[in-house]
Amino acid sequence: MDLHGEHLVLTSVTIEEAPVLLPAFNGDEQFNQWSGHASALTLAQVHADMLGTLNQPGGVVWRIADQTETLVGVAKTALLPSPGTAWIDLLVIRSAFQGRGYGSEAATLLETHLFSSEIRQIELAIMIQNTPAIAFWEKRGYTRGGRYLDDEGDDVYAYLLSRPTSTA
């Protein structure tokens, strides 16, 4: 499945794409360090991470590329047990491509795709020290919920975006 934007194409990928996505998973050294990893993940870690997403209900790993098919980033989405709720598990734009609006375009493509189904709300979690991501998602209209330790032991804030209501 492909999601086409003005500058980006998001393509759902299989586990076989792990070697291709390795540079994207390692595209933001600071994020990896905050996540408790070395500055770079190994192929085995990326493989395990992708399998974790692909084995979830509705789990999709997205390769984010520009119109020339250059790897720009990676995203992961899944469905949550709560009816009508999706999860954006990851959105990383490689450092070399940050500041060009690619993160916003990728987020819009993901949100539009998720809300085009029965999804009524999108949730995500942001590590409390990741102030750039907090500012990014809040600017997009996500509201902060509680603070908790996620499955990896990271201290995170919960965020939620409800489906926009139709004005028609």
Short mmCIF file of C-alpha atoms in Angstrom, two decimals:
data_model
loop_
_atom_site.label_atom_id
_atom_site.label_comp_id
_atom_site.label_asym_id
_atom_site.label_seq_id
_atom_site.Cartn_x
_atom_site.Cartn_y
_atom_site.Cartn_z
CA MET A 1 0.00 0.00 0.00
CA ASP A 2 1.27 3.47 -0.86
CA LEU A 3 0.28 6.86 0.52
CA HIS A 4 1.16 9.69 -1.87
CA GLY A 5 1.79 13.26 -0.81
CA GLU A 6 3.17 16.32 -2.54
CA HIS A 7 6.81 15.46 -1.76
CA LEU A 8 6.66 12.03 -0.11
CA VAL A 9 5.51 8.49 -0.71
CA LEU A 10 4.87 6.23 2.28
CA THR A 11 5.00 2.55 1.36
CA SER A 12 3.99 -0.33 3.63
CA VAL A 13 6.89 -2.78 3.79
CA THR A 14 7.59 -6.33 4.88
CA ILE A 15 10.27 -7.62 7.23
CA GLU A 16 12.53 -8.20 4.22
CA GLU A 17 12.94 -4.41 3.99
CA ALA A 18 14.75 -4.23 7.37
CA PRO A 19 18.22 -3.75 5.79
CA VAL A 20 16.88 -0.95 3.57
CA LEU A 21 15.24 0.78 6.57
CA LEU A 22 18.28 0.52 8.87
CA PRO A 23 19.51 4.05 7.95
CA ALA A 24 16.04 5.45 8.71
CA PHE A 25 15.84 3.74 12.10
CA ASN A 26 19.28 5.26 12.75
CA GLY A 27 18.27 8.57 11.23
CA ASP A 28 18.12 10.49 14.53
CA GLU A 29 20.98 9.67 16.88
CA GLN A 30 19.52 11.72 19.76
CA PHE A 31 16.20 9.83 19.59
CA ASN A 32 18.02 6.49 19.71
CA GLN A 33 20.00 7.59 22.76
CA TRP A 34 16.84 8.79 24.53
CA SER A 35 15.34 5.38 23.74
CA GLY A 36 18.14 3.73 25.67
CA HIS A 37 20.00 2.43 22.62
CA ALA A 38 23.46 3.20 21.39
CA SER A 39 23.49 5.96 18.81
CA ALA A 40 22.88 3.30 16.16
CA LEU A 41 20.64 0.25 16.21
CA THR A 42 21.80 -3.03 14.77
CA LEU A 43 20.04 -4.83 11.95
CA ALA A 44 18.89 -7.46 14.48
CA GLN A 45 17.31 -4.73 16.66
CA VAL A 46 15.52 -3.20 13.65
CA HIS A 47 14.34 -6.64 12.55
CA ALA A 48 12.92 -7.36 16.04
CA ASP A 49 11.32 -3.91 16.23
CA MET A 50 9.66 -4.31 12.85
CA LEU A 51 8.39 -7.81 13.73
CA GLY A 52 6.89 -6.41 16.94
CA THR A 53 4.86 -3.93 14.89
CA LEU A 54 3.96 -6.27 12.04
CA ASN A 55 2.63 -8.84 14.53
CA GLN A 56 0.20 -6.32 16.08
CA PRO A 57 -3.38 -6.02 14.79
CA GLY A 58 -3.24 -3.70 11.80
CA GLY A 59 0.52 -3.26 12.26
CA VAL A 60 2.26 -1.50 9.39
CA VAL A 61 5.85 -0.36 8.94
CA TRP A 62 6.11 2.53 6.47
CA ARG A 63 9.13 3.41 4.35
CA ILE A 64 9.13 7.19 3.84
CA ALA A 65 10.79 8.30 0.61
CA ASP A 66 10.85 11.45 -1.45
CA GLN A 67 9.79 11.60 -5.10
CA THR A 68 13.26 10.39 -6.19
CA GLU A 69 12.82 7.33 -3.92
CA THR A 70 15.52 8.55 -1.52
CA LEU A 71 14.94 7.15 1.97
CA VAL A 72 13.72 10.02 4.16
CA GLY A 73 12.44 8.18 7.24
CA VAL A 74 10.34 5.44 8.77
CA ALA A 75 6.99 5.24 10.54
CA LYS A 76 5.01 2.51 12.30
CA THR A 77 1.27 2.32 12.94
CA ALA A 78 -1.07 -0.24 14.49
CA LEU A 79 -4.56 -0.64 15.87
CA LEU A 80 -5.21 -0.58 19.61
CA PRO A 81 -7.60 -2.87 21.49
CA SER A 82 -9.87 0.12 22.17
CA PRO A 83 -12.43 0.17 19.34
CA GLY A 84 -11.82 2.90 16.79
CA THR A 85 -8.32 3.70 18.06
CA ALA A 86 -5.05 3.62 16.12
CA TRP A 87 -1.50 4.12 17.30
CA ILE A 88 1.36 5.98 15.66
CA ASP A 89 4.22 4.03 17.19
CA LEU A 90 7.06 5.81 15.43
CA LEU A 91 7.75 8.65 13.02
CA VAL A 92 11.42 9.37 12.40
CA ILE A 93 12.70 11.69 9.69
CA ARG A 94 16.42 11.26 9.10
CA SER A 95 18.42 14.21 10.43
CA ALA A 96 19.63 15.19 6.95
CA PHE A 97 15.99 15.68 5.88
CA GLN A 98 14.63 17.47 8.94
CA GLY A 99 13.42 21.04 8.67
CA ARG A 100 11.89 20.57 5.20
CA GLY A 101 8.29 19.86 6.22
CA TYR A 102 8.64 16.12 5.63
CA GLY A 103 7.58 15.24 9.17
CA SER A 104 4.38 17.25 8.81
CA GLU A 105 3.61 15.76 5.41
CA ALA A 106 4.25 12.21 6.65
CA ALA A 107 2.07 12.78 9.75
CA THR A 108 -0.75 14.18 7.59
CA LEU A 109 -0.58 11.17 5.26
CA LEU A 110 -0.70 8.76 8.22
CA GLU A 111 -3.56 10.62 9.93
CA THR A 112 -5.59 10.84 6.72
CA HIS A 113 -5.06 7.14 6.06
CA LEU A 114 -6.00 6.10 9.60
CA PHE A 115 -9.05 8.37 9.79
CA SER A 116 -10.29 7.13 6.40
CA SER A 117 -11.37 3.90 8.11
CA GLU A 118 -13.37 3.35 11.29
CA ILE A 119 -10.67 5.03 13.37
CA ARG A 120 -12.03 7.81 15.59
CA GLN A 121 -8.85 8.67 17.47
CA ILE A 122 -5.09 8.33 17.14
CA GLU A 123 -2.86 7.87 20.15
CA LEU A 124 0.90 8.13 20.52
CA ALA A 125 3.48 8.42 23.27
CA ILE A 126 6.42 10.81 23.44
CA MET A 127 9.42 10.53 25.74
CA ILE A 128 9.26 13.43 28.18
CA GLN A 129 12.73 14.69 27.22
CA ASN A 130 11.86 14.80 23.51
CA THR A 131 10.78 18.44 23.50
CA PRO A 132 11.02 18.80 19.68
CA ALA A 133 8.53 15.93 19.23
CA ILE A 134 6.25 17.33 21.94
CA ALA A 135 6.16 20.70 20.14
CA PHE A 136 5.64 18.99 16.75
CA TRP A 137 2.66 16.85 17.81
CA GLU A 138 1.04 19.57 19.95
CA LYS A 139 1.22 21.94 16.96
CA ARG A 140 -0.69 19.28 15.01
CA GLY A 141 -3.52 19.39 17.56
CA TYR A 142 -2.66 16.37 19.73
CA THR A 143 -3.60 16.82 23.37
CA ARG A 144 -1.48 15.59 26.23
CA GLY A 145 -2.91 13.01 28.56
CA GLY A 146 -1.14 11.25 31.39
CA ARG A 147 2.47 10.38 32.02
CA TYR A 148 3.56 6.76 32.37
CA LEU A 149 6.37 4.27 31.84
CA ASP A 150 5.98 2.46 28.52
CA ASP A 151 6.79 -1.20 27.84
CA GLU A 152 10.48 -0.35 27.38
CA GLY A 153 10.59 1.58 30.65
CA ASP A 154 10.69 5.00 28.98
CA ASP A 155 9.04 7.91 30.80
CA VAL A 156 6.44 9.16 28.30
CA TYR A 157 3.47 11.44 27.85
CA ALA A 158 0.34 10.05 26.19
CA TYR A 159 -1.11 12.11 23.33
CA LEU A 160 -4.45 11.86 21.55
CA LEU A 161 -5.97 13.28 18.36
CA SER A 162 -9.68 12.84 17.70
CA ARG A 163 -11.03 12.54 14.18
CA PRO A 164 -11.99 15.97 12.92
CA THR A 165 -15.74 16.46 12.88
CA SER A 166 -17.35 17.10 9.53
CA THR A 167 -18.75 20.59 8.99
CA ALA A 168 -20.97 19.43 6.14
#
